[in-house]
Amino acid sequence: EYQGLVKHTGGCHCGAVRFEVWASADLHIFDCNCSICKKKQNKHFIVPASRFKLLKGAESITTYTFNTHKAQHTFCKRCGVQSFYTPRSNPGGFGIAPHCLDDGTVRSVVIEEFNGSDWEKAMKEHKTIKNMSKE
């Protein structure tokens, strides 16, 4: 258990992939406009890897990478849903899709636009994103 955090559970559409993640009940969501996030409508919040646990479905996950190959875009082989991934900004953490969480643990959501189409500049200017995967 983590002080001040709640355990969220979630997964893909077909149920092959299930996970739990410890995060605030008040989620800070990034809405990125990089080439892949824009096409996938990838809104996500970031947590350290230590606060994420894959409960089932490792064999059902496949990964897509491109460009720098730092971001690991994982998704269910059966239904195609990306419920989490490893973001380029935080390779030591996970980006969690809030819309893949089970109902009942989210109190509020704040959405911040992130200019991933100019990734290097956006990362230089952002004050906190780099540290979101740190304990």
Backbone as numpy.savetxt, mean C-alpha at the origin, in Angstrom:
# Nx Ny Nz CAx CAy CAz Cx Cy Cz
0.83 -6.39 19.40 -0.01 -5.19 19.40 0.86 -3.95 19.40
0.38 -2.92 18.71 1.12 -1.68 18.59 0.33 -0.55 19.23
0.97 0.20 20.09 0.35 1.29 20.83 -0.30 2.31 19.89
-1.57 2.58 20.09 -2.27 3.61 19.32 -2.68 3.19 17.92
-2.41 1.94 17.54 -2.76 1.47 16.22 -3.85 0.40 16.31
-4.54 0.18 15.21 -5.54 -0.87 15.16 -5.13 -1.92 14.15
-5.61 -3.13 14.35 -5.33 -4.20 13.40 -6.43 -4.19 12.33
-6.02 -3.89 11.11 -6.91 -3.96 9.95 -6.65 -5.30 9.27
-7.69 -5.90 8.72 -7.52 -7.09 7.90 -8.09 -6.79 6.52
-7.64 -7.53 5.54 -8.13 -7.31 4.19 -7.62 -8.35 3.23
-7.90 -8.12 1.97 -7.45 -9.05 0.95 -7.99 -8.71 -0.42
-7.76 -9.63 -1.33 -8.19 -9.45 -2.71 -9.68 -9.78 -2.85
-10.20 -9.69 -4.05 -11.63 -9.92 -4.29 -12.04 -11.37 -4.10
-11.24 -12.31 -4.61 -11.63 -13.72 -4.57 -11.32 -14.38 -3.23
-10.53 -13.71 -2.37 -10.21 -14.26 -1.06 -8.97 -15.13 -1.02
-8.30 -15.30 -2.14 -7.08 -16.12 -2.16 -5.96 -15.46 -1.37
-5.91 -14.12 -1.36 -4.88 -13.36 -0.65 -5.53 -12.66 0.53
-4.99 -12.89 1.73 -5.48 -12.24 2.94 -4.28 -11.72 3.73
-4.47 -10.58 4.38 -3.39 -9.98 5.15 -3.95 -9.26 6.37
-3.04 -8.91 7.28 -3.37 -8.01 8.38 -2.30 -6.93 8.43
-2.70 -5.77 8.87 -1.78 -4.64 8.95 -2.15 -3.79 10.16
-1.13 -3.36 10.89 -1.34 -2.47 12.02 -1.09 -1.04 11.54
-2.12 -0.21 11.68 -2.03 1.19 11.25 -3.04 2.01 12.05
-2.98 3.28 11.88 -3.93 4.16 12.54 -5.35 3.87 12.03
-6.33 4.18 12.83 -7.72 4.11 12.38 -8.02 5.29 11.46
-7.18 6.33 11.54 -7.28 7.52 10.68 -6.20 7.40 9.62
-6.60 7.07 8.40 -5.64 6.75 7.34 -5.25 7.97 6.52
-3.94 8.07 6.23 -3.39 9.08 5.33 -3.11 8.38 4.00
-3.95 8.66 3.01 -3.91 7.96 1.73 -3.18 8.82 0.69
-2.32 8.18 -0.08 -1.67 8.85 -1.20 -2.40 8.50 -2.49
-2.68 9.51 -3.28 -3.29 9.35 -4.60 -2.22 9.77 -5.60
-1.50 8.79 -6.11 -0.35 9.03 -6.98 -0.78 9.08 -8.44
-0.12 9.94 -9.21 -0.44 10.06 -10.64 0.69 9.58 -11.54
1.57 8.70 -11.03 2.59 8.14 -11.91 1.90 7.26 -12.95
2.65 6.79 -13.92 2.02 6.09 -15.05 1.21 4.87 -14.64
1.70 4.08 -13.69 0.95 2.87 -13.31 -0.16 3.18 -12.30
0.13 4.02 -11.31 -0.89 4.34 -10.30 -2.10 5.03 -10.94
-1.84 5.88 -11.91 -2.94 6.56 -12.60 -3.85 5.55 -13.30
-3.26 4.60 -14.00 -4.05 3.60 -14.73 -4.79 2.65 -13.78
-4.16 2.33 -12.63 -4.77 1.39 -11.68 -5.63 2.09 -10.64
-5.60 3.45 -10.63 -6.26 4.19 -9.56 -5.74 3.71 -8.21
-4.42 3.63 -8.11 -3.76 3.08 -6.93 -3.67 4.10 -5.80
-4.67 4.12 -4.96 -4.62 4.92 -3.74 -4.15 3.99 -2.63
-3.24 4.48 -1.77 -2.65 3.59 -0.77 -2.12 4.37 0.43
-1.99 3.67 1.56 -1.28 4.21 2.71 -0.07 3.33 2.95
0.95 3.88 3.60 2.24 3.19 3.73 2.49 2.80 5.18
2.96 1.56 5.36 3.33 1.07 6.70 4.68 0.37 6.62
5.39 0.29 7.74 6.64 -0.49 7.77 6.33 -1.97 7.54
7.26 -2.69 6.97 7.08 -4.12 6.71 6.79 -4.90 7.99
7.32 -4.44 9.11 7.11 -5.15 10.38 5.66 -5.11 10.84
4.86 -4.18 10.31 3.46 -4.07 10.70 2.51 -4.76 9.72
3.07 -5.45 8.75 2.27 -6.16 7.74 2.51 -7.66 7.86
1.44 -8.43 7.74 1.59 -9.88 7.77 0.67 -10.49 6.72
1.26 -11.25 5.82 0.49 -12.00 4.83 -0.06 -13.22 5.54
-1.38 -13.34 5.60 -2.02 -14.45 6.30 -2.17 -15.67 5.41
-2.46 -15.44 4.14 -2.55 -16.55 3.19 -2.45 -16.03 1.76
-2.01 -16.92 0.87 -2.01 -16.59 -0.54 -0.69 -16.27 -1.18
0.43 -16.56 -0.53 1.74 -16.26 -1.14 1.84 -16.88 -2.52
1.31 -18.08 -2.68 1.36 -18.77 -3.97 0.41 -18.17 -5.00
-0.51 -17.34 -4.55 -1.49 -16.70 -5.45 -1.05 -15.31 -5.92
0.10 -14.86 -5.43 0.58 -13.51 -5.76 1.60 -13.55 -6.88
1.48 -12.62 -7.80 2.49 -12.42 -8.83 2.90 -10.95 -8.79
4.03 -10.63 -9.40 4.61 -9.29 -9.30 4.91 -8.72 -10.67
4.62 -7.44 -10.81 4.95 -6.68 -12.02 5.89 -5.55 -11.63
6.97 -5.38 -12.39 7.88 -4.24 -12.19 8.16 -3.59 -13.53
8.64 -2.37 -13.50 9.02 -1.67 -14.72 10.00 -0.56 -14.36
10.55 0.11 -15.33 11.45 1.25 -15.17 12.58 0.93 -14.20
12.57 1.46 -12.97 13.66 1.22 -12.02 13.55 -0.16 -11.35
12.42 -0.81 -11.46 12.14 -2.12 -10.86 12.22 -2.12 -9.33
12.16 -0.92 -8.72 12.17 -0.83 -7.25 10.78 -1.11 -6.68
9.75 -0.55 -7.29 8.38 -0.83 -6.84 8.02 -2.25 -7.25
7.43 -2.98 -6.34 7.00 -4.36 -6.58 5.48 -4.36 -6.58
4.88 -4.31 -7.76 3.42 -4.26 -7.89 2.88 -5.68 -7.84
2.45 -6.09 -6.64 1.95 -7.44 -6.42 0.45 -7.48 -6.58
-0.05 -8.57 -7.12 -1.49 -8.72 -7.29 -1.86 -10.19 -7.34
-3.13 -10.48 -7.10 -3.63 -11.85 -7.09 -3.70 -12.38 -8.51
-3.14 -13.57 -8.72 -3.15 -14.21 -10.04 -4.56 -14.58 -10.48
-5.44 -14.84 -9.52 -6.78 -15.31 -9.85 -7.73 -14.15 -10.20
-7.83 -13.15 -9.31 -8.81 -12.08 -9.55 -8.18 -10.78 -10.04
-6.85 -10.66 -9.96 -6.17 -9.48 -10.48 -6.12 -8.28 -9.55
-6.65 -8.39 -8.34 -6.69 -7.25 -7.41 -5.35 -7.08 -6.71
-4.89 -5.81 -6.70 -3.69 -5.45 -5.94 -4.16 -4.89 -4.61
-4.04 -5.66 -3.56 -4.46 -5.18 -2.25 -3.31 -4.55 -1.47
-2.09 -4.82 -1.90 -0.89 -4.20 -1.31 0.25 -4.30 -2.32
1.28 -3.51 -2.11 2.48 -3.58 -2.96 3.64 -2.95 -2.22
4.84 -3.08 -2.76 6.02 -2.43 -2.18 6.32 -1.19 -3.01
6.12 0.00 -2.42 6.31 1.23 -3.19 7.79 1.59 -3.37
8.06 2.23 -4.48 9.41 2.72 -4.77 9.88 3.69 -3.68
8.97 4.50 -3.16 9.33 5.49 -2.14 9.72 4.85 -0.82
9.21 3.66 -0.56 9.42 2.98 0.72 9.64 1.49 0.51
10.80 1.10 -0.04 11.04 -0.32 -0.30 11.09 -1.17 0.96
11.17 -0.55 2.12 11.15 -1.26 3.39 9.76 -1.35 3.99
8.75 -1.08 3.20 7.38 -1.09 3.71 6.40 -1.59 2.67
5.14 -1.37 2.96 4.07 -1.77 2.06 3.12 -0.61 1.84
2.62 -0.50 0.63 1.52 0.39 0.30 0.25 -0.45 0.33
-0.68 -0.08 1.17 -1.90 -0.86 1.36 -3.07 -0.14 0.71
-3.85 -0.86 -0.06 -5.04 -0.30 -0.71 -6.17 -0.24 0.32
-6.60 0.95 0.73 -7.62 1.04 1.77 -8.95 0.41 1.36
-9.23 0.40 0.07 -10.48 -0.19 -0.41 -10.47 -1.72 -0.35
-9.33 -2.31 0.01 -9.23 -3.76 0.18 -9.28 -4.18 1.65
-9.47 -3.20 2.54 -9.60 -3.52 3.96 -11.02 -3.98 4.26
-11.15 -4.87 5.23 -12.47 -5.28 5.70 -13.12 -4.11 6.43
-14.43 -4.07 6.44 -15.17 -3.00 7.10 -14.97 -3.02 8.61
-15.07 -1.83 9.22 -15.16 -1.74 10.66 -13.97 -1.20 11.42
-12.82 -0.97 10.77 -11.65 -0.50 11.53 -11.16 0.88 11.12
-11.66 1.42 10.04 -11.22 2.75 9.57 -12.18 3.81 10.11
-11.60 4.80 10.80 -12.39 5.90 11.36 -12.50 7.07 10.39
-11.38 7.41 9.76 -11.39 8.53 8.83 -10.30 8.34 7.78
-10.43 9.09 6.69 -9.48 9.02 5.58 -9.17 10.44 5.12
-7.88 10.73 4.99 -7.41 11.98 4.38 -6.65 11.57 3.14
-6.96 12.20 2.01 -6.28 11.87 0.75 -5.35 13.00 0.36
-4.10 12.64 0.08 -3.09 13.60 -0.37 -2.67 13.23 -1.79
-2.74 14.18 -2.68 -2.26 13.93 -4.04 -0.73 13.91 -4.03
-0.16 12.94 -4.74 1.29 12.82 -4.85 1.65 12.85 -6.33
2.53 13.76 -6.72 2.89 13.95 -8.12 3.94 12.94 -8.56
3.52 11.69 -8.67 4.43 10.63 -9.08 4.86 10.72 -10.53
4.17 11.52 -11.32 4.59 11.69 -12.71 5.91 12.47 -12.79
6.25 13.20 -11.73 7.55 13.86 -11.59 8.15 13.35 -10.27
8.37 12.03 -10.21 8.69 11.32 -8.99 9.89 11.90 -8.23
11.01 12.12 -8.90 12.22 12.59 -8.22 11.97 13.94 -7.54
11.32 14.86 -8.23 11.02 16.18 -7.66 10.05 16.04 -6.48
9.01 15.24 -6.65 8.02 15.06 -5.59 8.65 14.47 -4.34
9.55 13.51 -4.50 10.22 12.90 -3.36 11.13 13.90 -2.64
11.82 14.75 -3.39 12.67 15.77 -2.78 11.87 16.75 -1.95
10.70 17.10 -2.46 9.87 18.13 -1.81 9.03 17.59 -0.66
8.72 16.31 -0.66 7.84 15.76 0.37 8.59 15.58 1.68
8.03 16.04 2.76 8.72 16.05 4.05 8.68 14.74 4.81
7.67 13.90 4.57 7.51 12.73 5.43 7.45 11.38 4.73
7.20 11.33 3.43 6.93 10.06 2.78 8.06 9.05 2.91
9.31 9.51 2.86 10.45 8.59 2.92 10.53 7.83 4.25
9.98 8.42 5.29 10.08 7.80 6.62 8.87 6.97 7.02
7.91 6.84 6.13 6.68 6.14 6.49 6.86 4.64 6.68
7.92 4.08 6.15 8.15 2.65 6.35 9.08 2.37 7.52
9.45 3.42 8.25 10.31 3.26 9.42 9.43 3.09 10.67
9.94 2.35 11.65 9.20 2.12 12.90 9.06 3.41 13.68
